[in-house]
Amino acid sequence: MKYIFGNWKMNNTSVEVKDFIKSFKPPKEDAVFGIAVPFPYIKEMQKKLGKKAQIGAQNVSFAESGAYTGEISAKMLADCGASFCLVGHSERRQIFGETNEWCREKVKALQSRNIMPVLCIGETLQENEQKKTKSVLKSQLKIGLSKADFSKKIIIAYEPVWAIGTGKTPTKKEVDQTISYIKEYINKEFKQNLKVLYGGSVKASNAKELLSGDIVDGALIGGASLKVNEFLEIAKSAKEKI
Ligand code: PEP
């Protein structure tokens, strides 16, 4: 079964949250669902949809507590019922200057509260064009996972930055090749087999092809996860063989 995880980013208010809850009726066998929602909606989403989907956050502080105005700790996320949290999404890295070292500390903080990190990695367009994809991914993984506790669950999301919100995607062959590389690297460096999702402009119309086969374990979906029917459609088509 594929992992179909959504990332609402900074979208939706309580009206849309209520509508989403009302219409989210996935057949159990379609996918393992996860939805990363804005902080204020975690508790309600968890209460109402927690049996149908894992409810998570999009960011966490690296610190445990204290004078960090505006930050939210892993302990607080656990308190609200978050079961997973994105780490190092490219928007956090690019807009807020999040580094691999911060990601490493965030992974550690989340795992200490039994919240599953979803570590997001990916190259920019320039890095892709300069053929630096592998070296960028390697350092994001090497540092980001260096304090990970592999006795607890952790997932990787490969999201080429140039594919996020642009409507562009790598070819299926490129997705499979890059995710195979990520899996091989993690296996070599950390002796682990981790699930790796693909993210970047996944929609109902391309999910079947992008997620087909055994290499890609699922998808992290931004824009298309805001529309409940499209999100459920992605899960359904990801299940079908091509
Ligand atoms: C994302 O936000 O992680 C993402 C993949 O966005 P989109 O699906 O809109 O490209």
Tab-separated table of C-alpha atoms in Angstrom, residues 58-174:
chain	number	residue	atom	x	y	z
A	58	GLN	CA	4.623	21.118	8.738
A	59	ASN	CA	7.387	22.333	11.006
A	60	VAL	CA	8.772	22.023	14.528
A	61	SER	CA	11.337	23.817	16.638
A	62	PHE	CA	14.729	22.210	17.143
A	63	ALA	CA	14.594	23.380	20.773
A	64	GLU	CA	12.739	21.687	23.614
A	65	SER	CA	11.328	24.790	25.290
A	66	GLY	CA	12.272	28.303	26.378
A	67	ALA	CA	12.812	31.742	24.867
A	68	TYR	CA	12.054	30.958	21.211
A	69	THR	CA	9.214	33.342	20.376
A	70	GLY	CA	6.939	32.004	17.674
A	71	GLU	CA	8.287	28.477	17.742
A	72	ILE	CA	6.340	25.271	18.461
A	73	SER	CA	8.059	22.363	20.200
A	74	ALA	CA	7.778	18.639	19.531
A	75	LYS	CA	6.260	18.260	23.013
A	76	MET	CA	3.473	20.698	22.027
A	77	LEU	CA	2.868	18.841	18.766
A	78	ALA	CA	2.556	15.581	20.681
A	79	ASP	CA	0.197	17.307	23.083
A	80	CYS	CA	-2.067	18.280	20.155
A	81	GLY	CA	-2.036	14.750	18.735
A	82	ALA	CA	0.324	15.169	15.771
A	83	SER	CA	1.667	11.811	14.686
A	84	PHE	CA	4.131	13.039	12.072
A	85	CYS	CA	5.854	16.253	11.022
A	86	LEU	CA	7.544	17.481	7.852
A	87	VAL	CA	11.184	18.484	8.283
A	88	GLY	CA	13.191	20.603	5.845
A	89	HIS	CA	10.475	21.251	3.260
A	90	SER	CA	12.092	23.272	0.472
A	91	GLU	CA	9.952	26.310	1.350
A	92	ARG	CA	11.403	26.206	4.865
A	93	ARG	CA	14.921	25.791	3.504
A	94	GLN	CA	14.583	28.542	0.874
A	95	ILE	CA	12.381	31.152	2.571
A	96	PHE	CA	13.382	30.634	6.215
A	97	GLY	CA	16.983	29.562	5.736
A	98	GLU	CA	16.597	26.166	7.332
A	99	THR	CA	19.867	24.227	7.159
A	100	ASN	CA	20.680	20.525	7.129
A	101	GLU	CA	21.964	20.929	10.705
A	102	TRP	CA	18.592	22.323	11.837
A	103	CYS	CA	16.866	19.418	10.094
A	104	ARG	CA	19.091	16.991	12.014
A	105	GLU	CA	18.069	18.568	15.346
A	106	LYS	CA	14.386	18.642	14.350
A	107	VAL	CA	14.454	14.935	13.483
A	108	LYS	CA	15.945	14.256	16.905
A	109	ALA	CA	13.423	16.475	18.712
A	110	LEU	CA	10.470	14.808	16.978
A	111	GLN	CA	11.676	11.287	17.603
A	112	SER	CA	12.184	12.059	21.286
A	113	ARG	CA	8.374	12.640	21.388
A	114	ASN	CA	7.556	9.667	19.170
A	115	ILE	CA	6.442	11.844	16.263
A	116	MET	CA	7.470	10.461	12.878
A	117	PRO	CA	9.679	12.866	10.899
A	118	VAL	CA	9.146	13.107	7.141
A	119	LEU	CA	12.514	14.466	6.020
A	120	CYS	CA	12.135	16.424	2.766
A	121	ILE	CA	15.093	16.585	0.401
A	122	GLY	CA	15.543	17.764	-3.154
A	123	GLU	CA	17.688	19.724	-5.550
A	124	THR	CA	16.999	23.161	-7.071
A	125	LEU	CA	16.727	23.678	-10.826
A	126	GLN	CA	20.231	25.117	-10.940
A	127	GLU	CA	21.673	22.164	-9.028
A	128	ASN	CA	19.807	19.816	-11.344
A	129	GLU	CA	21.149	21.550	-14.447
A	130	GLN	CA	24.664	21.510	-13.008
A	131	LYS	CA	24.306	17.738	-12.427
A	132	LYS	CA	24.680	18.202	-8.667
A	133	THR	CA	21.479	16.313	-7.711
A	134	LYS	CA	23.212	13.303	-6.165
A	135	SER	CA	25.714	15.321	-4.144
A	136	VAL	CA	22.976	17.647	-2.822
A	137	LEU	CA	20.759	14.723	-1.808
A	138	LYS	CA	23.712	12.953	-0.243
A	139	SER	CA	24.576	15.841	2.068
A	140	GLN	CA	20.917	16.469	2.961
A	141	LEU	CA	20.642	12.811	3.980
A	142	LYS	CA	24.065	12.454	5.594
A	143	ILE	CA	23.532	15.409	7.922
A	144	GLY	CA	19.743	15.225	8.273
A	145	LEU	CA	19.791	11.588	9.370
A	146	SER	CA	22.979	11.687	11.428
A	147	LYS	CA	21.144	11.785	14.789
A	148	ALA	CA	18.145	9.699	13.702
A	149	ASP	CA	16.958	6.796	15.811
A	150	PHE	CA	16.223	4.089	13.268
A	151	SER	CA	14.397	1.949	15.803
A	152	LYS	CA	11.615	4.538	15.311
A	153	LYS	CA	9.781	5.321	12.097
A	154	ILE	CA	11.107	7.945	9.713
A	155	ILE	CA	10.191	8.594	6.085
A	156	ILE	CA	12.006	10.479	3.319
A	157	ALA	CA	10.232	12.659	0.764
A	158	TYR	CA	12.171	13.375	-2.429
A	159	GLU	CA	10.875	16.676	-3.787
A	160	PRO	CA	12.828	18.335	-6.594
A	161	VAL	CA	12.425	22.034	-5.761
A	162	TRP	CA	11.746	22.913	-9.413
A	163	ALA	CA	8.762	20.544	-9.451
A	164	ILE	CA	7.004	21.991	-6.397
A	165	GLY	CA	3.918	23.976	-7.339
A	166	THR	CA	5.112	24.423	-10.926
A	167	GLY	CA	3.177	21.739	-12.770
A	168	LYS	CA	6.526	20.316	-13.962
A	169	THR	CA	7.640	16.827	-12.968
A	170	PRO	CA	10.647	14.673	-13.690
A	171	THR	CA	9.943	11.697	-15.958
A	172	LYS	CA	8.904	8.441	-14.314
A	173	LYS	CA	12.333	7.030	-15.234
A	174	GLU	CA	14.103	9.951	-13.515
